[in-house]
């Protein structure tokens, strides 16, 4: 059996500490462009731009920020470097619904496979992003570390990727308004009233708002209650918390989950530039494993009704 490498793209937010914990040796970078002329390679750290500068730029009305995934050529060079050394390749990408990353990986994989027909190259659409994507990725690496074959890891990912849920509040509605997702009027009124939209993934990987609560304390309490109802076998599974420039809230949520739900381990990580550009500041989110997301969202609405009833 050939050795293999797992290559997730840069939108799976994992700090260096978490990558070292699971033995993540590599990932595929991307690009971010600022309308003031600055361009950076997106990485899973703040080495190319500081957190403060990034979110300051993101909040500026005069600066537009956009991202681009690695090109098919960049993916080709990355894949080829491993295939030429005898590695099979498992590529995991951000949801194809929101990015062209998966298609770039597939095109590159086809080229490399033609050059190295003995190598196995599998490109997987995670149907997730950021912390939810990271959760799948760390399970994949854990299985590899346990000696599971690439085929076994692929099978598990394909069977379980629809089981990844997420929950948490957004508290910067003005950024959401600038992205055109709500009106500026609604953003102003919602911010003034302290409204925090809260949502879970739907069957296509997008986030569907399930409720709106007032105040961060209630939002964090509701998050924990939702996880209690939606998670399966949480004592033997991980919870993965990501935050967009809200470390204090994320740390408080981590403590609450550890004390009340007792998962296997809770990880906490920044959202870096690749995902943060589209998500914006002001979000705290916990990803966890549950039953498969329902096609019509009915199960998730039921979980939320139970969570809010108990809060």
Short mmCIF file of N, CA and C in Angstrom, two decimals, residues 48-159:
data_model
loop_
_atom_site.label_atom_id
_atom_site.label_comp_id
_atom_site.label_asym_id
_atom_site.label_seq_id
_atom_site.Cartn_x
_atom_site.Cartn_y
_atom_site.Cartn_z
N UNK A 48 1.45 36.92 6.64
CA UNK A 48 1.48 37.85 5.50
C UNK A 48 0.72 39.14 5.76
N UNK A 49 -0.16 39.14 6.74
CA UNK A 49 -0.90 40.33 7.15
C UNK A 49 -1.38 40.08 8.58
N UNK A 50 -1.33 41.11 9.41
CA UNK A 50 -1.75 40.92 10.80
C UNK A 50 -3.26 40.85 10.88
N UNK A 51 -3.74 40.20 11.93
CA UNK A 51 -5.18 40.11 12.17
C UNK A 51 -5.80 41.50 12.23
N UNK A 52 -5.13 42.42 12.95
CA UNK A 52 -5.66 43.77 13.12
C UNK A 52 -5.77 44.50 11.79
N UNK A 53 -4.72 44.40 10.96
CA UNK A 53 -4.73 45.08 9.66
C UNK A 53 -5.77 44.47 8.74
N UNK A 54 -5.89 43.14 8.79
CA UNK A 54 -6.85 42.47 7.92
C UNK A 54 -8.27 42.91 8.21
N UNK A 55 -8.67 42.85 9.48
CA UNK A 55 -10.05 43.20 9.80
C UNK A 55 -10.32 44.70 9.70
N UNK A 56 -9.29 45.51 9.89
CA UNK A 56 -9.43 46.94 9.67
C UNK A 56 -9.71 47.21 8.20
N UNK A 57 -8.97 46.55 7.33
CA UNK A 57 -9.18 46.70 5.89
C UNK A 57 -10.54 46.17 5.48
N UNK A 58 -10.93 45.04 6.07
CA UNK A 58 -12.20 44.42 5.73
C UNK A 58 -13.39 45.31 6.13
N UNK A 59 -13.21 46.07 7.21
CA UNK A 59 -14.29 46.93 7.70
C UNK A 59 -14.31 48.29 7.01
N UNK A 60 -13.29 48.59 6.21
CA UNK A 60 -13.21 49.88 5.54
C UNK A 60 -14.20 49.96 4.38
N UNK A 61 -14.87 51.08 4.28
CA UNK A 61 -15.81 51.28 3.17
C UNK A 61 -15.07 51.57 1.86
N UNK A 62 -13.83 52.03 1.96
CA UNK A 62 -13.09 52.44 0.77
C UNK A 62 -12.24 51.33 0.17
N UNK A 63 -12.08 50.24 0.89
CA UNK A 63 -11.24 49.13 0.40
C UNK A 63 -12.11 47.90 0.13
N UNK A 64 -11.99 47.37 -1.05
CA UNK A 64 -12.68 46.14 -1.40
C UNK A 64 -11.68 44.99 -1.33
N UNK A 65 -12.11 43.89 -0.72
CA UNK A 65 -11.24 42.74 -0.53
C UNK A 65 -11.86 41.52 -1.22
N UNK A 66 -11.06 40.81 -1.97
CA UNK A 66 -11.56 39.62 -2.66
C UNK A 66 -10.52 38.51 -2.56
N UNK A 67 -10.97 37.28 -2.70
CA UNK A 67 -10.07 36.13 -2.63
C UNK A 67 -10.14 35.32 -3.91
N UNK A 68 -9.11 34.53 -4.12
CA UNK A 68 -9.08 33.58 -5.23
C UNK A 68 -8.39 32.32 -4.75
N UNK A 69 -8.89 31.16 -5.16
CA UNK A 69 -8.22 29.92 -4.77
C UNK A 69 -6.94 29.71 -5.55
N UNK A 70 -6.19 28.71 -5.18
CA UNK A 70 -5.05 28.31 -5.99
C UNK A 70 -5.55 27.96 -7.40
N UNK A 71 -4.79 28.32 -8.39
CA UNK A 71 -5.17 28.04 -9.77
C UNK A 71 -4.97 26.56 -10.09
N UNK A 72 -5.57 26.08 -11.19
CA UNK A 72 -5.29 24.70 -11.59
C UNK A 72 -3.80 24.43 -11.77
N UNK A 73 -3.05 25.43 -12.24
CA UNK A 73 -1.61 25.25 -12.42
C UNK A 73 -0.90 25.12 -11.08
N UNK A 74 -1.32 25.93 -10.10
CA UNK A 74 -0.73 25.83 -8.76
C UNK A 74 -1.07 24.49 -8.12
N UNK A 75 -2.30 24.04 -8.29
CA UNK A 75 -2.67 22.72 -7.79
C UNK A 75 -1.85 21.64 -8.48
N UNK A 76 -1.66 21.79 -9.79
CA UNK A 76 -0.87 20.81 -10.54
C UNK A 76 0.55 20.69 -9.97
N UNK A 77 1.18 21.83 -9.74
CA UNK A 77 2.56 21.81 -9.22
C UNK A 77 2.61 21.16 -7.84
N UNK A 78 1.61 21.45 -7.01
CA UNK A 78 1.55 20.86 -5.67
C UNK A 78 1.35 19.35 -5.75
N UNK A 79 0.35 18.91 -6.52
CA UNK A 79 0.07 17.49 -6.65
C UNK A 79 1.27 16.75 -7.26
N UNK A 80 1.86 17.35 -8.29
CA UNK A 80 2.96 16.69 -8.99
C UNK A 80 4.15 16.47 -8.07
N UNK A 81 4.39 17.43 -7.18
CA UNK A 81 5.53 17.31 -6.28
C UNK A 81 5.39 16.08 -5.37
N UNK A 82 4.15 15.75 -4.98
CA UNK A 82 3.93 14.57 -4.14
C UNK A 82 3.88 13.29 -4.98
N UNK A 83 3.21 13.34 -6.11
CA UNK A 83 3.12 12.14 -6.96
C UNK A 83 4.50 11.69 -7.43
N UNK A 84 5.38 12.65 -7.72
CA UNK A 84 6.72 12.31 -8.20
C UNK A 84 7.55 11.63 -7.12
N UNK A 85 7.15 11.80 -5.86
CA UNK A 85 7.85 11.16 -4.74
C UNK A 85 7.17 9.85 -4.31
N UNK A 86 6.14 9.44 -5.06
CA UNK A 86 5.50 8.17 -4.80
C UNK A 86 4.29 8.21 -3.88
N UNK A 87 3.78 9.42 -3.59
CA UNK A 87 2.62 9.55 -2.72
C UNK A 87 1.32 9.51 -3.51
N UNK A 88 0.32 8.80 -2.97
CA UNK A 88 -1.05 9.00 -3.43
C UNK A 88 -1.57 10.28 -2.78
N UNK A 89 -2.65 10.84 -3.33
CA UNK A 89 -3.10 12.16 -2.89
C UNK A 89 -4.60 12.17 -2.61
N UNK A 90 -4.96 12.62 -1.43
CA UNK A 90 -6.36 12.89 -1.09
C UNK A 90 -6.49 14.40 -0.93
N UNK A 91 -7.17 15.02 -1.87
CA UNK A 91 -7.39 16.47 -1.84
C UNK A 91 -8.80 16.73 -1.29
N UNK A 92 -8.89 17.63 -0.31
CA UNK A 92 -10.19 18.00 0.27
C UNK A 92 -10.39 19.49 0.05
N UNK A 93 -11.54 19.85 -0.50
CA UNK A 93 -11.77 21.25 -0.88
C UNK A 93 -12.99 21.84 -0.20
N UNK A 94 -12.97 23.16 -0.07
CA UNK A 94 -14.14 23.92 0.36
C UNK A 94 -15.31 23.58 -0.54
N UNK A 95 -16.52 23.75 -0.03
CA UNK A 95 -17.73 23.43 -0.79
C UNK A 95 -17.68 23.99 -2.21
N UNK A 96 -17.94 23.13 -3.18
CA UNK A 96 -17.98 23.56 -4.58
C UNK A 96 -19.11 24.53 -4.85
N UNK A 97 -20.06 24.63 -3.93
CA UNK A 97 -21.17 25.57 -4.10
C UNK A 97 -20.70 27.01 -3.95
N UNK A 98 -19.60 27.23 -3.22
CA UNK A 98 -19.18 28.59 -2.93
C UNK A 98 -17.82 28.95 -3.52
N UNK A 99 -17.13 28.00 -4.15
CA UNK A 99 -15.79 28.27 -4.66
C UNK A 99 -15.47 27.35 -5.83
N UNK A 100 -14.54 27.82 -6.68
CA UNK A 100 -14.09 27.00 -7.82
C UNK A 100 -12.90 26.12 -7.44
N UNK A 101 -12.56 26.08 -6.16
CA UNK A 101 -11.39 25.32 -5.70
C UNK A 101 -11.47 23.85 -6.08
N UNK A 102 -12.62 23.23 -5.86
CA UNK A 102 -12.79 21.81 -6.14
C UNK A 102 -12.52 21.51 -7.61
N UNK A 103 -13.02 22.37 -8.51
CA UNK A 103 -12.80 22.16 -9.94
C UNK A 103 -11.33 22.32 -10.30
N UNK A 104 -10.65 23.29 -9.67
CA UNK A 104 -9.22 23.47 -9.93
C UNK A 104 -8.44 22.23 -9.51
N UNK A 105 -8.81 21.67 -8.35
CA UNK A 105 -8.14 20.47 -7.86
C UNK A 105 -8.38 19.29 -8.81
N UNK A 106 -9.63 19.14 -9.27
CA UNK A 106 -9.95 18.02 -10.16
C UNK A 106 -9.16 18.10 -11.47
N UNK A 107 -9.08 19.29 -12.05
CA UNK A 107 -8.33 19.46 -13.31
C UNK A 107 -6.86 19.12 -13.11
N UNK A 108 -6.31 19.60 -12.00
CA UNK A 108 -4.91 19.31 -11.71
C UNK A 108 -4.71 17.81 -11.48
N UNK A 109 -5.65 17.19 -10.77
CA UNK A 109 -5.54 15.76 -10.50
C UNK A 109 -5.53 14.94 -11.77
N UNK A 110 -6.34 15.33 -12.74
CA UNK A 110 -6.40 14.61 -14.02
C UNK A 110 -5.07 14.70 -14.76
N UNK A 111 -4.45 15.89 -14.73
CA UNK A 111 -3.15 16.07 -15.40
C UNK A 111 -2.07 15.23 -14.74
N UNK A 112 -2.04 15.26 -13.41
CA UNK A 112 -1.01 14.52 -12.70
C UNK A 112 -1.22 13.01 -12.85
N UNK A 113 -2.46 12.58 -12.83
CA UNK A 113 -2.77 11.16 -13.01
C UNK A 113 -2.29 10.66 -14.38
N UNK A 114 -2.41 11.52 -15.40
CA UNK A 114 -1.95 11.14 -16.74
C UNK A 114 -0.43 10.94 -16.76
N UNK A 115 0.26 11.71 -15.95
CA UNK A 115 1.72 11.58 -15.89
C UNK A 115 2.17 10.44 -14.98
N UNK A 116 1.38 10.20 -13.94
CA UNK A 116 1.74 9.17 -12.95
C UNK A 116 0.54 8.22 -12.77
N UNK A 117 0.30 7.36 -13.76
CA UNK A 117 -0.90 6.50 -13.73
C UNK A 117 -0.95 5.53 -12.56
N UNK A 118 0.16 5.26 -11.93
CA UNK A 118 0.15 4.35 -10.78
C UNK A 118 -0.26 5.03 -9.48
N UNK A 119 -0.33 6.32 -9.51
CA UNK A 119 -0.71 7.07 -8.31
C UNK A 119 -2.22 7.22 -8.23
N UNK A 120 -2.76 7.10 -7.03
CA UNK A 120 -4.19 7.34 -6.82
C UNK A 120 -4.38 8.79 -6.37
N UNK A 121 -5.27 9.49 -7.05
CA UNK A 121 -5.55 10.89 -6.71
C UNK A 121 -7.06 11.05 -6.58
N UNK A 122 -7.50 11.45 -5.41
CA UNK A 122 -8.94 11.58 -5.16
C UNK A 122 -9.23 13.01 -4.67
N UNK A 123 -10.15 13.67 -5.35
CA UNK A 123 -10.55 15.04 -4.97
C UNK A 123 -11.95 14.99 -4.36
N UNK A 124 -12.06 15.47 -3.13
CA UNK A 124 -13.30 15.38 -2.37
C UNK A 124 -13.86 16.77 -2.09
N UNK A 125 -15.14 16.95 -2.35
CA UNK A 125 -15.86 18.18 -2.03
C UNK A 125 -16.38 18.05 -0.60
N UNK A 126 -15.88 18.87 0.31
CA UNK A 126 -16.28 18.77 1.71
C UNK A 126 -17.71 19.24 1.96
N UNK A 127 -18.24 20.06 1.04
CA UNK A 127 -19.55 20.71 1.20
C UNK A 127 -19.57 21.57 2.47
N UNK A 128 -18.41 21.99 2.92
CA UNK A 128 -18.28 22.80 4.13
C UNK A 128 -17.20 23.86 3.93
N UNK A 129 -17.08 24.77 4.89
CA UNK A 129 -16.01 25.75 4.86
C UNK A 129 -15.59 26.08 6.28
N UNK A 130 -14.43 26.70 6.41
CA UNK A 130 -13.89 27.18 7.67
C UNK A 130 -13.84 26.07 8.73
N UNK A 131 -14.42 26.30 9.91
CA UNK A 131 -14.31 25.34 11.00
C UNK A 131 -14.98 24.01 10.71
N UNK A 132 -16.09 24.03 9.97
CA UNK A 132 -16.77 22.78 9.62
C UNK A 132 -15.89 21.93 8.69
N UNK A 133 -15.23 22.60 7.76
CA UNK A 133 -14.28 21.96 6.86
C UNK A 133 -13.09 21.43 7.67
N UNK A 134 -12.60 22.24 8.61
CA UNK A 134 -11.47 21.82 9.45
C UNK A 134 -11.80 20.58 10.26
N UNK A 135 -13.02 20.51 10.76
CA UNK A 135 -13.42 19.35 11.57
C UNK A 135 -13.29 18.06 10.76
N UNK A 136 -13.77 18.07 9.53
CA UNK A 136 -13.62 16.90 8.67
C UNK A 136 -12.14 16.58 8.43
N UNK A 137 -11.35 17.62 8.25
CA UNK A 137 -9.94 17.43 7.93
C UNK A 137 -9.18 16.81 9.09
N UNK A 138 -9.47 17.24 10.32
CA UNK A 138 -8.74 16.66 11.45
C UNK A 138 -9.14 15.20 11.69
N UNK A 139 -10.42 14.87 11.42
CA UNK A 139 -10.80 13.46 11.52
C UNK A 139 -10.07 12.63 10.46
N UNK A 140 -9.90 13.18 9.26
CA UNK A 140 -9.18 12.47 8.21
C UNK A 140 -7.74 12.20 8.62
N UNK A 141 -7.09 13.21 9.20
CA UNK A 141 -5.71 13.04 9.63
C UNK A 141 -5.62 12.08 10.82
N UNK A 142 -6.58 12.13 11.70
CA UNK A 142 -6.58 11.20 12.84
C UNK A 142 -6.67 9.76 12.35
N UNK A 143 -7.53 9.51 11.38
CA UNK A 143 -7.66 8.17 10.82
C UNK A 143 -6.36 7.73 10.14
N UNK A 144 -5.73 8.65 9.41
CA UNK A 144 -4.45 8.32 8.78
C UNK A 144 -3.41 7.97 9.83
N UNK A 145 -3.37 8.75 10.91
CA UNK A 145 -2.42 8.49 11.99
C UNK A 145 -2.66 7.14 12.66
N UNK A 146 -3.91 6.68 12.62
CA UNK A 146 -4.26 5.37 13.21
C UNK A 146 -3.95 4.22 12.26
N UNK A 147 -3.46 4.53 11.06
CA UNK A 147 -3.09 3.49 10.11
C UNK A 147 -4.14 3.15 9.08
N UNK A 148 -5.22 3.95 9.02
CA UNK A 148 -6.26 3.69 8.03
C UNK A 148 -5.74 4.01 6.63
N UNK A 149 -6.19 3.23 5.65
CA UNK A 149 -5.79 3.46 4.26
C UNK A 149 -6.49 4.69 3.70
N UNK A 150 -6.00 5.18 2.58
CA UNK A 150 -6.63 6.33 1.95
C UNK A 150 -8.06 6.01 1.55
N UNK A 151 -8.29 4.80 1.07
CA UNK A 151 -9.64 4.39 0.68
C UNK A 151 -10.57 4.39 1.89
N UNK A 152 -10.08 3.95 3.04
CA UNK A 152 -10.91 3.95 4.25
C UNK A 152 -11.24 5.38 4.69
N UNK A 153 -10.27 6.27 4.57
CA UNK A 153 -10.51 7.67 4.94
C UNK A 153 -11.51 8.31 3.99
N UNK A 154 -11.35 8.06 2.70
CA UNK A 154 -12.28 8.60 1.70
C UNK A 154 -13.71 8.12 1.98
N UNK A 155 -13.84 6.82 2.22
CA UNK A 155 -15.16 6.25 2.49
C UNK A 155 -15.81 6.92 3.70
N UNK A 156 -15.03 7.11 4.76
CA UNK A 156 -15.58 7.75 5.97
C UNK A 156 -16.00 9.19 5.67
N UNK A 157 -15.16 9.93 4.97
CA UNK A 157 -15.47 11.34 4.66
C UNK A 157 -16.75 11.45 3.82
N UNK A 158 -16.85 10.63 2.79
CA UNK A 158 -18.03 10.70 1.92
C UNK A 158 -19.30 10.33 2.68
N UNK A 159 -19.19 9.39 3.61
CA UNK A 159 -20.35 8.94 4.38
C UNK A 159 -20.73 9.92 5.49
#
